[in-house]
Tab-separated table of C-alpha atoms in Angstrom:
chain	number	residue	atom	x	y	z
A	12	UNK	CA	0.000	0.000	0.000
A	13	UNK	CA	3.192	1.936	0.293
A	14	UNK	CA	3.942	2.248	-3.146
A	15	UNK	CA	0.728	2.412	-4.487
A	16	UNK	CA	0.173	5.532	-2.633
A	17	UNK	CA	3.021	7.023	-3.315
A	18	UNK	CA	2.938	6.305	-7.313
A	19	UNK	CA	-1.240	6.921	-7.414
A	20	UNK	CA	-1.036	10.566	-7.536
A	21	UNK	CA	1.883	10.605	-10.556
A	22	UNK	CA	-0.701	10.602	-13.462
A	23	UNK	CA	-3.155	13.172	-11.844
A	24	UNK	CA	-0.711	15.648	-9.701
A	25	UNK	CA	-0.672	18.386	-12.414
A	26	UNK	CA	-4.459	18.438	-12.985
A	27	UNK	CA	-5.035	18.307	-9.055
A	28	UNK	CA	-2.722	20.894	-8.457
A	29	UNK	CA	-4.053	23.350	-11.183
A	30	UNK	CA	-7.318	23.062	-10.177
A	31	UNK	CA	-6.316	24.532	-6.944
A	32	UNK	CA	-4.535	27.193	-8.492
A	33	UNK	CA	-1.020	25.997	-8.338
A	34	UNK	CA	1.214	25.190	-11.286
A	35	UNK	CA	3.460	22.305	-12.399
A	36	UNK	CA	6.224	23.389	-10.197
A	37	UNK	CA	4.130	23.373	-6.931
A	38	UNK	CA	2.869	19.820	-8.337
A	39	UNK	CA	6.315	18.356	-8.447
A	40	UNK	CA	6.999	19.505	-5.239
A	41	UNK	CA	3.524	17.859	-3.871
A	42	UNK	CA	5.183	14.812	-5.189
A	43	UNK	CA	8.387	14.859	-3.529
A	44	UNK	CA	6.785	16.048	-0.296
A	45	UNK	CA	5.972	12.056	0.448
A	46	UNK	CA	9.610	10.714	0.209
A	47	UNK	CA	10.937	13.938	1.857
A	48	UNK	CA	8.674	13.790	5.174
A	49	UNK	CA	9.223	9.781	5.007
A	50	UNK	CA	12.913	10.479	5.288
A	51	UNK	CA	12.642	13.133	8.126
A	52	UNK	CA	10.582	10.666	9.793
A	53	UNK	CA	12.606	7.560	9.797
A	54	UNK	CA	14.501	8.651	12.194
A	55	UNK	CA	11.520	9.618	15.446
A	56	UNK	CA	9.893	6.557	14.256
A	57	UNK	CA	12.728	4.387	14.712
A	58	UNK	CA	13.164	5.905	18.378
A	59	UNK	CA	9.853	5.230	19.109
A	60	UNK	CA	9.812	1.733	18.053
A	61	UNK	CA	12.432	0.797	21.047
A	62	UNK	CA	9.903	1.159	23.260
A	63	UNK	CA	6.467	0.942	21.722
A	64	UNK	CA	5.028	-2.222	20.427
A	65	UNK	CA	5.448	-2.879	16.392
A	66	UNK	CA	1.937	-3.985	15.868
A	67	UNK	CA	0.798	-0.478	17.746
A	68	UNK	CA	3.040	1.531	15.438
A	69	UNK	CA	1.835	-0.130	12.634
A	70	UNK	CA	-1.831	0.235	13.827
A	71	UNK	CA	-1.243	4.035	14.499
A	72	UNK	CA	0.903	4.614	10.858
A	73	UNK	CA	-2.053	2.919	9.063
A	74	UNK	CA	-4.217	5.115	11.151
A	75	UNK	CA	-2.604	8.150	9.978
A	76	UNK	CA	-2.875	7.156	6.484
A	77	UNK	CA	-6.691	7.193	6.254
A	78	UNK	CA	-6.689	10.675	7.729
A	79	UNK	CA	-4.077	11.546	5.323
A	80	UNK	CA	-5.651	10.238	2.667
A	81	UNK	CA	-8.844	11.438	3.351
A	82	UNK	CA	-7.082	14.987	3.754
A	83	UNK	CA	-5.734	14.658	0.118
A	84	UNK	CA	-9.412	14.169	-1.412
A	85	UNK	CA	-11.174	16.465	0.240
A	86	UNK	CA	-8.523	19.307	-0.796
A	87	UNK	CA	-10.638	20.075	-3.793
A	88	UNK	CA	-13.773	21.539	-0.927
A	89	UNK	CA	-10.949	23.758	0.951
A	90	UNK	CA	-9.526	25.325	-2.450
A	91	UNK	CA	-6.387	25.509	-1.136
A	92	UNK	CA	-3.467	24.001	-2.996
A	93	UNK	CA	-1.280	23.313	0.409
A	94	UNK	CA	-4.096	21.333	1.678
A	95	UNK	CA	-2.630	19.092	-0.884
A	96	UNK	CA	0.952	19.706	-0.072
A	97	UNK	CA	0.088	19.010	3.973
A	98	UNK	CA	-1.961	15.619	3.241
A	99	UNK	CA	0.926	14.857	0.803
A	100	UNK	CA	3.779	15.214	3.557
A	101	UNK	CA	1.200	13.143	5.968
A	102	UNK	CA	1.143	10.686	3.990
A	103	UNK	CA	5.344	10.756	4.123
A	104	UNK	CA	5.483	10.794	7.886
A	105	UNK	CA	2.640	7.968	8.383
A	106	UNK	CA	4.252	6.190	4.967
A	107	UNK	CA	6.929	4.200	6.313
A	108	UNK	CA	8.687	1.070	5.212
A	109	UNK	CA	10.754	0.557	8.366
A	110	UNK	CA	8.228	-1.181	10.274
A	111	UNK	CA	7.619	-3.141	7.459
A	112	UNK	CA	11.353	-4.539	7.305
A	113	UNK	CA	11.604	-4.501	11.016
A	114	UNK	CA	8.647	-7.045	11.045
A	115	UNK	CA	10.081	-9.296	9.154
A	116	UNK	CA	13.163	-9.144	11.258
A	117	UNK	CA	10.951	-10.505	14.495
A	118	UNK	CA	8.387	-12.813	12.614
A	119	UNK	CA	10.565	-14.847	10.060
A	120	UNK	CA	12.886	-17.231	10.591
A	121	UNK	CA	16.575	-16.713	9.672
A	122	UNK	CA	15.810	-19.507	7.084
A	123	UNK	CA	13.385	-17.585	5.325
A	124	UNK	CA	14.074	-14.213	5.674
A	125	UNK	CA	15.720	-13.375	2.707
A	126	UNK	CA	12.826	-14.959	0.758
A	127	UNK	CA	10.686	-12.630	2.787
A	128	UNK	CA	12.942	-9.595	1.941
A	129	UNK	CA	12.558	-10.583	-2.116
A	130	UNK	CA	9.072	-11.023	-1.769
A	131	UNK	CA	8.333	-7.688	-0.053
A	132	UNK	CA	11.040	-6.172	-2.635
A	133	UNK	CA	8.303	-7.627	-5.270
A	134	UNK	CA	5.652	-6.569	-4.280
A	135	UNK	CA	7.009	-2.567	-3.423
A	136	UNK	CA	7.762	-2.493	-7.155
A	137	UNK	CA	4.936	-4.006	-8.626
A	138	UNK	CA	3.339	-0.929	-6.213
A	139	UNK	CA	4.883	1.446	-7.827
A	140	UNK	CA	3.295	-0.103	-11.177
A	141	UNK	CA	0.351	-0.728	-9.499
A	142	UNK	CA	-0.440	2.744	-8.307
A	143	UNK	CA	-0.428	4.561	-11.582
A	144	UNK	CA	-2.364	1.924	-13.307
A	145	UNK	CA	-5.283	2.248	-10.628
A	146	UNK	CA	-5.422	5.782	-11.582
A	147	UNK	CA	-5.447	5.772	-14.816
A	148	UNK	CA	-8.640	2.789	-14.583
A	149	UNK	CA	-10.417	5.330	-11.789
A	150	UNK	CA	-10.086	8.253	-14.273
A	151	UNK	CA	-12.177	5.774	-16.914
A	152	UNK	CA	-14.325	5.283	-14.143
A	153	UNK	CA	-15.134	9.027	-13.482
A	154	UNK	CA	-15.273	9.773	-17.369
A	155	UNK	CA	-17.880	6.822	-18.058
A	156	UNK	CA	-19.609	7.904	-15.093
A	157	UNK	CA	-19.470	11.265	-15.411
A	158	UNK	CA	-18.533	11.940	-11.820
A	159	UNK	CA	-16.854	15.400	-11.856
A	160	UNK	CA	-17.956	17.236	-8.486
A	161	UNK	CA	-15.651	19.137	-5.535
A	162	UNK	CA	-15.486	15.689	-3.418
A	163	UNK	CA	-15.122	13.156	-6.374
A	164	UNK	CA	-13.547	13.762	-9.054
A	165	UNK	CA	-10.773	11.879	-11.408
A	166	UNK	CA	-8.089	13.658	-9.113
A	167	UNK	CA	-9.518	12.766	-5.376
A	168	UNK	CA	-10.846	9.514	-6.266
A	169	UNK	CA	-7.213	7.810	-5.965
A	170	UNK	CA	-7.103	9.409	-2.063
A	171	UNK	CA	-10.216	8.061	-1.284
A	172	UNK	CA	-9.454	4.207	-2.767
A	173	UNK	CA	-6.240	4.662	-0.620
A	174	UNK	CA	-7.953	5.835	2.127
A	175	UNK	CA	-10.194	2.447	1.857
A	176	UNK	CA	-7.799	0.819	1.367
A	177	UNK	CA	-5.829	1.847	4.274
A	178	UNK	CA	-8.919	1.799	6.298
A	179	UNK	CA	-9.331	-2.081	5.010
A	180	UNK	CA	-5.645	-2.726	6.072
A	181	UNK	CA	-6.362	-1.504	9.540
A	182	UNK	CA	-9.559	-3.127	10.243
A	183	UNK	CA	-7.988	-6.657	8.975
A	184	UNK	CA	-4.567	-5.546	11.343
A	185	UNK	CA	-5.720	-7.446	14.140
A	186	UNK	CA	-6.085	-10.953	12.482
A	187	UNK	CA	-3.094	-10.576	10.120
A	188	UNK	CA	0.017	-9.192	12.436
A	189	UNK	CA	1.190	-11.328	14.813
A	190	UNK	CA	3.648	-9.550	17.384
């Protein structure tokens, strides 16, 4: 879900960000606000890790998500541009791969842990294909639907699929992480 979050917004940044007023530069840097806050988080998140339980931080991260997601959709009813850039750097911060990595650290065996590692590898790259794709198959949607309005549109449709998503991943948390 990652990946596909990050990469979901590439085909529809520009659009998003012009209808808000804001021009191709401000879009590029809506879409390198997500790596940028995930880097200037790695480093709190790891702290709080050492003494908070992993299936908690994941639980609160996936939390955090929705609301950030939800925040990047509903940008288009506050008209403001940095509504964008805010949900975009919320989505960096609660974004994070090192629990991810770390739970596969606890939960697998030595034996299989590399195989673990290649399969998550897999599966963050086929998100990144993934995440585009999605949008380009909810803008068909919206067009054969003809769903253009403030809340859903072609551009906030991908944050509110991610926010479902994400909202799926943390109701299902309890019954699929083990700690």
């Amino acid at each position: 879900l990652i990946n596909v979050e990050m990469a979901i917004i590439y085909p529809t940044a520009l659009t998003y960000s012009e209808q808000l007023g804001a021009g191709a530069s401000f879009s590029g840097l809506m879409v390198a606000g997500l790596p940028f806050a995930s880097l200037l988080g790695a480093y709190p998140l790891q702290k709080i890790m050492e003494y908070v339980p992993i299936k908690a931080v994941i639980f609160a991260l996936s939390a955090g998500s929705v609301v950030a997601n939800v925040l990047y959709a509903c940008a288009g009813l506050t008209h403001s541009k940095y509504t964008l850039l805010v949900a975009r750097l919320l989505m960096g911060w609660f974004g994070q791969n090192i629990p991810v990595h770390l739970y596969i650290s606890r939960a697998v065996g030595l034996n299989h842990r590399s195989w673990a590692g290649m399969i998550l590898s897999s599966v963050m790259g086929a998100g990144y294909a993934l995440g585009p794709f999605l949008a380009f198959l909810l803008a068909i949607f919206c067009k054969e639907l003809r769903i253009d309005n403030l809340v859903v549109d072609q551009n906030t449709l991908p944050g509110w699929l991610m926010a479902g998503l994400w909202f799926m991943h943390l109701v299902l948390q309890p019954f699929t992480i083990e700690e």
